[in-house]
Coordinates of C-alpha atoms in Angstrom, one line a residue:
M1 CA 129.1 141.3 117.5
G2 CA 128.2 140.7 121.2
T3 CA 128.2 137.3 122.9
T4 CA 128.4 133.9 120.9
G5 CA 124.6 133.4 121.7
E6 CA 123.8 136.8 120.3
A7 CA 125.9 136.2 117.2
L8 CA 124.2 132.8 116.8
D9 CA 120.7 134.6 117.1
L10 CA 121.7 136.9 114.4
G11 CA 122.9 134.0 112.0
M12 CA 119.5 132.3 112.6
Q13 CA 117.6 135.5 111.8
L14 CA 119.6 136.1 108.6
H15 CA 119.0 132.6 107.6
A16 CA 115.2 132.9 108.2
A17 CA 115.4 136.0 106.1
G18 CA 116.9 134.2 103.2
R19 CA 120.2 136.2 103.6
L20 CA 122.3 133.0 103.4
D21 CA 125.7 134.5 102.6
D22 CA 125.3 136.8 105.5
A23 CA 124.3 134.1 107.7
E24 CA 127.4 132.0 106.7
A25 CA 129.6 134.8 107.3
V26 CA 128.4 135.2 111.0
C27 CA 128.9 131.5 111.6
W28 CA 132.4 131.5 110.4
R29 CA 133.1 134.4 112.7
I30 CA 131.7 132.5 115.7
L31 CA 133.8 129.6 114.8
E32 CA 137.0 131.7 114.7
G33 CA 136.5 132.2 118.4
S34 CA 134.7 129.0 119.2
P35 CA 135.8 126.3 116.8
F36 CA 133.7 123.7 118.6
D37 CA 130.5 125.5 118.7
A38 CA 128.0 122.7 117.7
D39 CA 125.1 125.2 116.9
A40 CA 127.3 127.2 114.6
L41 CA 128.6 124.1 112.9
H42 CA 125.1 122.9 112.5
L43 CA 123.9 126.2 111.0
L44 CA 126.7 126.2 108.7
G45 CA 125.8 122.6 107.6
R46 CA 122.3 123.6 106.8
L47 CA 123.4 126.6 104.8
A48 CA 125.8 124.3 102.9
R49 CA 123.0 121.7 102.3
Q50 CA 120.6 124.4 101.2
T51 CA 123.2 125.7 98.6
G52 CA 123.9 122.2 97.2
R53 CA 127.4 121.8 98.9
H54 CA 126.5 118.2 100.2
A55 CA 129.9 117.0 101.0
L56 CA 130.7 120.2 103.0
A57 CA 127.3 119.8 104.8
V58 CA 128.1 116.2 105.8
E59 CA 131.6 117.3 107.2
L60 CA 130.2 120.3 109.2
V61 CA 127.2 118.5 110.6
G62 CA 129.4 115.5 111.4
K63 CA 131.6 117.9 113.4
A64 CA 128.7 119.3 115.3
L65 CA 127.6 115.6 116.3
V66 CA 131.1 114.8 117.5
V67 CA 130.9 117.8 119.8
R68 CA 127.3 117.1 120.8
P69 CA 126.4 113.5 120.0
G70 CA 122.7 113.8 121.3
F71 CA 121.7 116.5 118.8
P72 CA 118.5 115.6 116.9
E73 CA 118.4 118.6 114.8
A74 CA 121.9 117.8 113.4
L75 CA 120.9 114.2 112.8
I76 CA 117.9 115.4 110.8
T77 CA 120.0 117.8 108.8
L78 CA 122.5 115.0 108.1
G79 CA 119.7 112.6 107.1
L80 CA 118.3 115.3 104.7
T81 CA 121.8 115.9 103.2
L82 CA 122.4 112.1 102.7
R83 CA 119.0 111.7 101.0
A84 CA 119.8 114.5 98.8
M85 CA 123.2 112.6 97.9
G86 CA 121.1 109.4 97.1
R87 CA 122.2 107.7 100.3
A88 CA 118.7 106.7 101.4
D89 CA 119.7 103.9 103.9
A90 CA 122.2 106.2 105.7
A91 CA 119.6 108.9 105.8
A92 CA 117.0 106.6 107.4
V93 CA 119.5 105.6 110.1
N94 CA 119.9 109.4 111.0
F95 CA 116.3 110.0 111.1
R96 CA 115.6 106.9 113.3
Q97 CA 118.3 108.1 115.7
A98 CA 116.8 111.5 115.9
I99 CA 113.5 109.8 116.9
A100 CA 115.1 107.6 119.4
L101 CA 116.6 110.8 121.1
R102 CA 113.5 112.8 120.7
P103 CA 110.4 110.5 120.2
D104 CA 108.3 113.8 120.2
H105 CA 110.2 115.5 117.4
P106 CA 107.5 115.9 114.5
D107 CA 110.1 116.8 111.8
A108 CA 112.2 113.6 112.5
H109 CA 108.9 111.5 111.9
A110 CA 107.8 113.5 108.9
H111 CA 111.3 113.3 107.3
L112 CA 111.5 109.6 107.7
G113 CA 108.0 109.4 106.3
G114 CA 109.2 111.2 103.2
L115 CA 112.2 108.8 102.8
L116 CA 109.9 105.8 103.1
H117 CA 107.3 107.4 100.7
A118 CA 110.0 107.9 98.1
G119 CA 111.0 104.3 98.3
G120 CA 107.5 103.1 97.8
R121 CA 106.9 102.0 101.3
L122 CA 103.6 103.8 101.6
D123 CA 102.0 102.2 104.6
E124 CA 105.1 102.9 106.8
A125 CA 105.3 106.4 105.4
A126 CA 101.7 107.1 106.2
T127 CA 102.4 105.9 109.8
C128 CA 105.2 108.3 110.1
Y129 CA 103.2 111.2 108.9
A130 CA 100.4 110.3 111.2
R131 CA 102.8 110.2 114.2
A132 CA 104.2 113.8 113.1
L133 CA 100.7 115.2 113.1
A134 CA 99.8 113.6 116.3
I135 CA 102.6 115.6 117.9
A136 CA 102.2 118.6 115.8
P137 CA 98.7 119.0 114.1
D138 CA 99.6 122.1 112.3
L139 CA 102.5 120.7 110.4
A140 CA 101.3 121.5 107.0
E141 CA 103.9 119.6 104.9
A142 CA 103.0 116.4 106.8
H143 CA 99.4 116.9 105.8
V144 CA 100.3 117.4 102.2
N145 CA 102.6 114.4 102.1
L146 CA 99.9 112.2 103.8
A147 CA 97.4 113.6 101.1
V148 CA 99.8 112.5 98.3
I149 CA 99.8 108.9 99.6
H150 CA 96.0 109.0 99.8
A151 CA 95.9 110.2 96.2
G152 CA 98.2 107.4 95.1
M153 CA 95.8 104.9 96.8
E154 CA 92.9 106.5 94.8
R155 CA 91.6 107.8 98.2
L156 CA 91.0 111.3 96.5
D157 CA 88.4 112.6 99.0
D158 CA 91.0 112.0 101.7
A159 CA 93.7 113.6 99.6
V160 CA 91.5 116.7 99.1
A161 CA 90.7 117.0 102.7
G162 CA 94.4 116.6 103.7
C163 CA 95.5 119.4 101.3
R164 CA 92.7 121.7 102.6
R165 CA 93.9 121.0 106.1
A166 CA 97.4 122.0 105.1
I167 CA 96.3 125.2 103.6
R168 CA 94.4 126.1 106.7
C169 CA 97.7 125.5 108.6
Q170 CA 99.9 127.4 106.0
P171 CA 97.8 129.3 103.4
D172 CA 100.9 130.2 101.4
L173 CA 102.3 126.6 101.0
A174 CA 102.5 126.2 97.4
E175 CA 102.9 122.4 97.5
A176 CA 99.5 122.1 99.2
H177 CA 97.8 124.1 96.4
N178 CA 99.7 122.0 93.9
N179 CA 98.6 118.6 95.3
L180 CA 95.0 119.9 95.9
G181 CA 94.9 120.7 92.1
N182 CA 96.0 117.2 91.3
A183 CA 93.4 115.6 93.5
L184 CA 90.6 117.7 92.3
M185 CA 91.6 117.1 88.6
A186 CA 91.5 113.3 89.3
L187 CA 88.1 113.7 90.7
G188 CA 87.0 115.5 87.5
R189 CA 86.7 118.8 89.0
W190 CA 88.8 120.5 86.4
E191 CA 88.1 124.1 87.0
E192 CA 88.8 123.9 90.7
G193 CA 91.8 121.8 90.0
L194 CA 93.3 124.2 87.5
E195 CA 92.7 127.2 89.7
A196 CA 94.6 125.3 92.6
L197 CA 97.4 124.7 90.1
R198 CA 97.5 128.3 89.1
Q199 CA 97.6 129.4 92.7
A200 CA 100.6 127.1 93.3
V201 CA 102.3 128.8 90.5
R202 CA 101.5 132.2 91.8
L203 CA 102.8 131.3 95.2
N204 CA 105.9 129.6 94.0
P205 CA 106.7 131.2 90.4
D206 CA 110.3 129.8 90.5
S207 CA 109.1 126.1 90.6
A208 CA 109.6 124.7 87.2
R209 CA 107.9 121.5 88.5
M210 CA 104.8 123.1 89.5
H211 CA 104.6 125.1 86.2
S212 CA 104.9 121.9 84.3
N213 CA 102.1 120.5 86.4
L214 CA 99.8 123.3 85.4
I215 CA 100.7 122.9 81.8
F216 CA 99.9 119.1 82.0
G217 CA 96.6 119.8 83.8
L218 CA 95.6 122.3 80.9
D219 CA 95.3 119.1 78.7
Y220 CA 92.1 118.5 80.5
G221 CA 90.8 122.1 80.6
H222 CA 88.0 123.3 78.6
G223 CA 88.2 126.0 76.0
E224 CA 92.0 125.4 75.5
T225 CA 93.6 125.6 72.1
S226 CA 97.0 124.7 70.7
V227 CA 97.5 128.7 70.7
S228 CA 96.9 129.0 74.5
H229 CA 98.8 125.7 75.2
Q230 CA 101.9 126.8 73.4
A231 CA 101.8 130.2 74.9
E232 CA 101.9 128.7 78.3
R233 CA 104.9 126.6 77.3
R234 CA 106.7 129.8 76.1
R235 CA 106.0 131.3 79.5
W236 CA 107.6 128.2 81.1
F237 CA 110.7 128.6 79.0
E238 CA 110.9 132.4 79.7
R239 CA 110.7 131.8 83.4
H240 CA 112.7 128.6 83.9
G241 CA 114.8 127.9 80.9
R242 CA 115.9 131.0 78.9
H243 CA 118.8 131.7 81.5
L244 CA 119.9 128.3 81.3
A245 CA 119.9 128.2 77.5
A246 CA 122.0 131.4 77.4
A247 CA 124.7 129.5 79.5
S248 CA 124.8 126.4 77.2
R249 CA 128.3 125.4 75.9
P250 CA 129.6 124.1 72.5
H251 CA 129.8 120.3 72.1
A252 CA 132.8 118.2 71.3
N253 CA 131.0 115.3 69.7
P254 CA 132.8 114.1 66.6
P255 CA 130.7 115.5 63.6
D256 CA 130.7 112.3 61.5
P257 CA 127.3 112.0 59.8
D258 CA 127.5 108.2 59.5
R259 CA 129.0 107.0 62.5
R260 CA 127.4 104.9 65.4
L261 CA 125.3 107.2 67.6
R262 CA 125.0 107.4 71.3
V263 CA 121.3 108.0 72.0
G264 CA 120.3 108.9 75.7
Y265 CA 116.8 108.4 76.9
V266 CA 115.6 110.5 80.0
S267 CA 112.6 109.3 82.0
A268 CA 111.2 108.8 85.6
D269 CA 108.9 106.0 84.1
F270 CA 111.3 103.2 83.4
R271 CA 108.8 100.9 85.1
R272 CA 105.1 99.7 84.7
H273 CA 103.6 102.8 83.4
S274 CA 101.3 103.9 80.6
A275 CA 104.3 105.8 78.9
S276 CA 106.7 103.0 79.2
Y277 CA 104.4 100.6 77.2
L278 CA 104.8 103.2 74.3
F279 CA 108.6 103.9 74.5
G280 CA 109.7 100.5 75.6
P281 CA 109.3 98.9 72.1
V282 CA 111.5 101.6 70.8
L283 CA 114.3 101.0 73.1
R284 CA 114.0 97.2 72.7
S285 CA 114.1 97.3 68.8
H286 CA 117.0 99.8 68.1
D287 CA 119.8 98.6 65.7
R288 CA 122.5 98.2 68.1
A289 CA 125.2 98.2 65.3
L290 CA 124.2 101.8 64.5
F291 CA 122.8 103.1 67.8
D292 CA 124.1 102.8 71.3
V293 CA 121.4 103.3 74.0
V294 CA 122.0 105.0 77.4
C295 CA 119.2 105.3 80.0
Y296 CA 119.0 108.1 82.5
S297 CA 116.5 106.8 84.9
G298 CA 114.7 109.1 87.5
T299 CA 112.6 106.0 88.6
T300 CA 112.4 105.8 92.3
V301 CA 110.3 102.7 92.7
E302 CA 111.6 100.0 90.4
D303 CA 109.8 96.9 89.3
D304 CA 110.3 93.9 86.9
L305 CA 109.9 96.2 83.8
T306 CA 112.7 98.4 85.2
A307 CA 115.0 95.4 85.1
D308 CA 114.1 94.8 81.5
F309 CA 114.9 98.4 80.6
R310 CA 118.2 98.1 82.4
A311 CA 119.1 95.1 80.3
M312 CA 118.3 97.0 77.1
A313 CA 120.7 99.7 77.9
S314 CA 124.4 99.7 77.2
A315 CA 124.6 102.0 80.2
W316 CA 122.3 102.7 82.9
R317 CA 122.5 106.0 85.0
P318 CA 120.3 106.3 88.0
T319 CA 119.4 110.1 88.2
A320 CA 116.9 110.4 91.1
G321 CA 118.3 113.0 93.4
L322 CA 120.8 114.1 91.0
G323 CA 120.8 117.9 90.3
D324 CA 120.1 119.4 86.9
D325 CA 123.7 120.7 86.5
A326 CA 125.1 117.4 87.5
L327 CA 122.9 115.5 85.1
A328 CA 123.7 117.8 82.2
D329 CA 127.5 117.2 83.0
L330 CA 126.9 113.5 83.0
V331 CA 125.2 113.5 79.7
R332 CA 128.2 115.5 78.2
A333 CA 130.6 113.1 79.9
D334 CA 129.0 110.2 78.4
G335 CA 129.3 111.7 74.8
I336 CA 125.5 111.6 74.0
D337 CA 124.9 112.7 70.5
I338 CA 120.9 112.7 70.8
L339 CA 119.2 113.1 74.0
V340 CA 115.6 112.1 74.0
D341 CA 113.0 113.5 76.5
L342 CA 110.4 110.8 77.3
S343 CA 108.2 112.9 79.7
G344 CA 107.3 116.4 78.3
H345 CA 105.6 118.2 81.2
T346 CA 104.6 115.1 83.1
A347 CA 105.8 114.2 86.6
G348 CA 109.5 113.6 86.9
N349 CA 110.6 115.5 83.8
R350 CA 114.1 116.9 83.5
L351 CA 113.2 119.7 81.1
P352 CA 115.7 122.1 82.9
V353 CA 118.4 119.8 82.0
F354 CA 117.3 119.8 78.3
A355 CA 117.3 123.6 78.6
R356 CA 121.0 123.4 79.2
K357 CA 121.4 121.7 75.8
P358 CA 124.0 119.0 77.1
A359 CA 123.7 117.0 73.8
P360 CA 124.1 118.4 70.2
V361 CA 120.6 117.1 69.2
Q362 CA 117.7 117.0 71.5
V363 CA 114.2 115.3 70.8
S364 CA 110.9 115.0 72.8
A365 CA 108.8 111.9 72.0
W366 CA 106.0 109.4 73.3
G367 CA 105.7 110.3 76.9
H368 CA 103.7 113.6 76.4
V369 CA 103.5 114.5 72.8
S370 CA 102.2 118.1 73.1
G371 CA 105.3 120.4 73.0
T372 CA 107.8 121.4 75.6
G373 CA 108.2 125.1 74.6
L374 CA 112.0 124.6 74.7
P375 CA 113.9 125.9 71.6
A376 CA 116.7 123.8 72.8
I377 CA 114.7 120.6 71.8
D378 CA 115.2 120.4 68.2
A379 CA 112.4 118.0 67.3
L380 CA 109.1 116.7 68.7
L381 CA 108.2 113.3 67.1
G382 CA 104.6 113.2 66.0
D383 CA 102.6 112.9 63.0
P384 CA 100.3 115.0 60.8
V385 CA 97.1 114.1 62.8
V386 CA 98.5 115.0 66.2
V387 CA 100.1 118.3 65.0
P388 CA 98.5 119.3 61.7
S389 CA 100.6 121.7 59.5
V390 CA 98.5 124.8 60.5
E391 CA 99.6 124.4 64.1
R392 CA 103.3 123.7 63.6
P393 CA 104.4 127.3 63.6
L394 CA 103.1 127.6 67.3
F395 CA 105.7 125.0 68.5
A396 CA 109.1 125.8 69.7
E397 CA 110.3 122.5 68.3
A398 CA 110.2 121.4 64.6
I399 CA 107.8 118.5 64.1
A400 CA 109.2 115.4 62.7
D401 CA 106.7 112.9 61.3
L402 CA 106.6 109.2 62.0
P403 CA 104.1 106.7 60.7
C404 CA 102.1 107.5 64.0
M405 CA 102.7 109.2 67.2
L406 CA 102.8 106.0 69.0
C407 CA 103.7 102.4 68.5
Y408 CA 102.7 99.3 70.4
E409 CA 104.0 95.8 71.3
A410 CA 101.4 93.5 72.9
P411 CA 102.7 91.9 76.1
S412 CA 103.2 88.0 75.9
Y413 CA 100.4 87.5 78.2
T414 CA 97.8 89.2 76.0
P415 CA 94.6 87.0 75.9
P416 CA 93.2 85.7 72.8
V417 CA 90.6 87.9 70.9
T418 CA 87.0 86.6 71.7
P419 CA 83.8 86.8 69.6
L420 CA 81.9 89.9 69.4
P421 CA 79.8 90.0 72.7
A422 CA 76.8 91.7 71.1
L423 CA 76.2 88.4 69.1
A424 CA 75.6 86.6 72.4
R425 CA 74.0 89.4 74.4
G426 CA 71.7 90.8 71.7
G427 CA 72.8 94.3 72.3
V428 CA 76.1 96.4 72.0
T429 CA 78.4 97.2 74.8
F430 CA 80.2 100.6 74.6
G431 CA 83.2 100.7 76.9
C432 CA 85.8 103.1 78.1
F433 CA 88.8 101.7 80.0
S434 CA 90.8 105.1 80.1
R435 CA 91.3 107.0 83.4
L436 CA 88.2 108.9 84.4
I437 CA 90.2 112.0 84.8
K438 CA 90.1 112.3 81.0
V439 CA 86.3 112.1 80.7
S440 CA 84.6 115.4 81.1
P441 CA 81.0 115.8 82.4
E442 CA 79.9 116.7 78.8
T443 CA 81.5 113.6 77.4
L444 CA 79.6 111.6 79.9
A445 CA 76.5 113.2 78.9
S446 CA 77.2 112.5 75.2
W447 CA 77.8 108.9 75.9
A448 CA 74.7 108.4 77.8
A449 CA 72.6 109.9 75.0
T450 CA 74.2 107.5 72.5
V451 CA 73.5 104.5 74.7
R452 CA 70.1 105.6 75.3
A453 CA 69.6 105.8 71.5
V454 CA 70.8 102.3 70.8
P455 CA 68.3 99.6 71.9
G456 CA 69.6 97.0 74.1
S457 CA 73.0 98.6 74.6
R458 CA 75.0 99.4 77.7
L459 CA 77.9 101.4 78.9
M460 CA 81.0 99.6 80.7
I461 CA 83.5 102.0 82.4
K462 CA 86.6 100.5 84.0
D463 CA 89.1 102.4 86.2
T464 CA 90.9 101.8 89.4
L465 CA 89.2 105.0 90.7
L466 CA 86.0 103.0 90.9
D467 CA 87.4 100.9 93.7
E468 CA 86.8 104.1 95.8
P469 CA 83.3 103.8 97.1
S470 CA 82.4 107.5 97.0
R471 CA 83.8 107.9 93.3
R472 CA 81.8 104.9 92.2
A473 CA 78.8 106.3 93.9
D474 CA 79.3 109.7 92.2
I475 CA 79.8 108.3 88.7
G476 CA 76.9 105.9 89.2
E477 CA 74.7 108.6 90.2
T478 CA 75.6 111.0 87.5
L479 CA 74.9 108.4 84.9
R480 CA 71.7 107.4 86.4
R481 CA 70.6 111.0 86.2
L482 CA 71.6 110.8 82.6
G483 CA 69.4 107.9 82.1
L484 CA 71.6 104.9 82.5
E485 CA 70.6 102.5 85.2
G486 CA 70.2 98.8 86.0
D487 CA 71.9 96.6 83.4
R488 CA 72.6 99.4 81.2
L489 CA 75.6 100.6 83.3
V490 CA 78.5 98.4 84.3
L491 CA 81.3 99.8 86.5
L492 CA 84.4 98.0 87.0
G493 CA 87.5 98.6 89.3
G494 CA 91.2 97.9 89.1
T495 CA 92.5 94.6 88.0
S496 CA 95.9 93.1 87.0
H497 CA 97.0 94.0 83.6
V498 CA 96.2 90.6 82.0
G499 CA 92.7 91.1 83.7
H500 CA 92.4 94.5 82.3
L501 CA 93.1 93.3 78.8
A502 CA 90.7 90.3 79.3
A503 CA 88.0 92.6 80.2
Y504 CA 87.8 93.7 76.6
A505 CA 85.9 90.5 75.9
G506 CA 82.8 92.3 77.1
V507 CA 83.2 95.3 74.9
D508 CA 82.0 95.7 71.3
I509 CA 83.0 99.5 70.6
A510 CA 85.4 101.5 72.9
L511 CA 84.6 105.1 73.5
D512 CA 87.6 107.5 73.5
P513 CA 87.5 110.0 76.4
S514 CA 87.5 113.7 75.8
P515 CA 89.1 116.3 76.2
A516 CA 92.3 114.0 76.7
S517 CA 92.3 111.0 74.2
G518 CA 93.6 107.6 75.1
G519 CA 96.8 106.3 73.6
T520 CA 97.8 103.2 75.4
T521 CA 94.2 102.4 76.0
T522 CA 93.3 102.6 72.2
L523 CA 96.1 100.4 71.3
E524 CA 95.3 97.8 73.9
G525 CA 91.7 97.9 72.8
L526 CA 92.8 97.4 69.1
S527 CA 94.9 94.4 70.1
M528 CA 91.9 92.8 71.7
G529 CA 89.8 93.5 68.6
V530 CA 88.0 96.4 69.9
P531 CA 87.8 99.5 67.7
T532 CA 87.9 103.0 69.4
L533 CA 85.3 105.6 68.3
T534 CA 87.0 109.0 68.8
L535 CA 86.3 112.8 68.7
S536 CA 89.3 114.4 67.3
G537 CA 89.7 117.6 69.3
A538 CA 91.5 120.9 69.3
L539 CA 94.7 119.8 71.0
P540 CA 97.4 117.3 70.5
A541 CA 96.3 115.5 73.7
S542 CA 92.9 115.0 72.2
R543 CA 94.1 113.4 69.0
A544 CA 95.9 110.3 70.1
A545 CA 93.2 107.8 69.0
A546 CA 92.6 109.7 65.8
S547 CA 96.3 109.3 65.1
I548 CA 96.2 105.6 65.6
N549 CA 92.9 105.1 63.8
T550 CA 94.4 107.1 60.8
A551 CA 97.4 104.9 60.6
L552 CA 95.3 101.8 60.6
G553 CA 92.9 102.9 58.1
L554 CA 90.0 103.2 60.5
T555 CA 89.0 106.7 59.6
G556 CA 85.4 105.6 59.9
F557 CA 85.9 105.7 63.7
I558 CA 87.0 109.3 63.7
A559 CA 84.5 112.1 64.4
D560 CA 85.0 115.8 63.9
S561 CA 82.0 116.9 66.1
P562 CA 79.8 115.6 68.9
E563 CA 77.0 115.1 66.5
A564 CA 79.2 113.1 64.1
F565 CA 80.4 111.1 67.0
H566 CA 76.7 110.1 67.9
H567 CA 76.0 109.4 64.3
L568 CA 78.9 107.0 63.9
A569 CA 78.2 105.3 67.2
L570 CA 74.8 104.5 66.0
T571 CA 75.9 103.4 62.6
H572 CA 78.6 101.0 63.8
A573 CA 76.3 99.6 66.5
A574 CA 73.6 98.7 63.8
D575 CA 76.0 96.7 61.8
L576 CA 77.0 93.7 63.9
P577 CA 78.4 91.6 61.1
E578 CA 80.8 94.3 60.2
L579 CA 81.8 94.8 63.7
A580 CA 82.3 91.1 64.1
A581 CA 84.5 90.8 61.0
L582 CA 86.5 93.9 62.1
R583 CA 87.0 92.3 65.6
G584 CA 88.5 89.2 64.0
D585 CA 90.9 91.3 61.8
L586 CA 92.1 94.2 64.2
R587 CA 95.0 92.3 65.8
R588 CA 96.3 91.2 62.5
R589 CA 95.8 94.7 61.1
L590 CA 97.7 96.3 64.1
S591 CA 100.6 93.8 63.9
D592 CA 101.0 94.4 60.0
S593 CA 101.1 98.1 60.4
P594 CA 104.1 100.1 61.5
V595 CA 102.2 101.1 64.6
G596 CA 102.1 97.4 65.8
D597 CA 105.5 96.4 64.4
P598 CA 108.2 98.0 66.5
V599 CA 111.0 97.0 64.3
R600 CA 109.5 98.8 61.2
Y601 CA 108.5 101.7 63.5
V602 CA 112.1 102.1 65.0
R603 CA 113.6 102.1 61.6
A604 CA 111.5 105.2 60.9
V605 CA 112.5 106.8 64.3
E606 CA 116.3 105.9 63.5
S607 CA 115.8 107.7 60.2
V608 CA 114.6 110.8 61.9
Y609 CA 117.5 110.7 64.3
R610 CA 120.0 110.2 61.5
T611 CA 118.5 113.3 59.6
L612 CA 118.6 115.3 62.7
W613 CA 122.3 114.3 63.3
R614 CA 123.4 115.0 59.8
R615 CA 121.9 118.3 59.9
W616 CA 123.9 119.0 63.1
C617 CA 127.1 117.8 61.5
S618 CA 126.5 120.0 58.4
T619 CA 126.5 123.0 60.6
H620 CA 129.5 121.9 62.7
P621 CA 132.0 120.5 60.3
E622 CA 134.6 120.7 63.1
A623 CA 133.5 120.0 66.7
E624 CA 134.5 122.4 69.3
A625 CA 137.1 121.6 71.8
P626 CA 135.8 120.9 75.3
S627 CA 135.8 124.0 77.5

């Protein structure tokens, strides 16, 4: 093999070429003759980390550091391994030691930034990324990570610029294209954004996460149908799930149809998040005599609502950093009877775990009710409006109907309903408090035409994105070109949640965004006495408000075409007494319906769970012995 140095060079070349087994064999041969070779120990540790053997990686890199204590690359590898094991504090110590030894080591600053970023310490993380880039301006991943922070702070123009810089440095970096797509979508540049997301998938076709990101982005695309959406989900399953499903094992759960069931909920959003406001009432209202609740939390930045969720659960399993195989094994060990996906294809989902079928019955609900494409998920909880009967054969899951796809429980700090503002203003205020990413240019033009047609009316738009001066200027200029200016346009930025709810005091009629409908936003508006006028669209994601309105008997606020939407807006705006009466009654109507009564709603959910469970028991009269 030549000298030890030549052998190590060969091992590094094999590693760079992706021939990990061959590189490992070379390193072990080096150690046979030189058992204290720090470089060989370190490379072996890197290989062990890359292949998920974290304990072995810690052992090998630890030996390398004993031989060579001032070894910054080994400290970085150890830090990355500890981070993957969920030991963030220990990882940070190693990154900081590497920086102390080599202040000009860009990777050490970048990895420390990544750790701080994951922990929600965004300002410190941004500083680390900036230091890395000051040392190595072409460090593409640092550009991407800094762009992600900018996106999280609604500095979307900076996020786009950062991703483009990363792509110039490394054109084939899939993560840069992925995050560029996210930022462009958030700016309302759907076609550009979707193309960037598609490019990310082309560059990294093995990334289930990036493919999920594209699927989620398609909710905002034009010309999409349930046919095209479900086809893309089937492609996800064929690429990322079929081989996992083929390796699924029998379940040992006792097939008693009437026993107390263990239900596991899987989410990365057990925190203040729009999705958690929808599934939170379900978890809170379960009949604990009949259902035991286990939460599998991928939440990385916890808050006060996380503590509430933890208190609801009989068992709380932190899963951030836990591999898919390990999480599937944990679900089996916990004896989960029904495993519930709360994310669909949104960020932080664990669909590869569901593809492994670790529980006898699997369900998807609430977080992203548009289908997963996984045959291993037995049911998608929806309703006949969200998924009409004609579309159900397209879905991999069976559709189980609830009184409504969503339920709602108003927070304790919800302000009182105020009188109809148009009575004092002398003109109707149309409003949209949904994220602007959901509002297409065509929708804005439709809204502007409606406002122009109603004398004395105005349009109020509220979104944290409007705190960014460039985005506020873009939206303002777009609407001015459409004929809304002066006091006919009100743009509001982010506030506290109670302030967000209180702002409905200035709205008479809410306008539902298109192509992606508002779920939580529609429910919040109703709780404040504000009805939402919606255009029911071609996708499940465009029918959330129609589902809610149907459940509450508000079908007069559902349009089936842009022309009908315009007509209904003018009709309702012309009848202020009817709007005033409705405003005074909507909160009661909501709370009296299953949509706004979590206990009644959850009884329906539990009935679906029990039906699915009995169906499994009927086909498994004797549980298989554990393998």
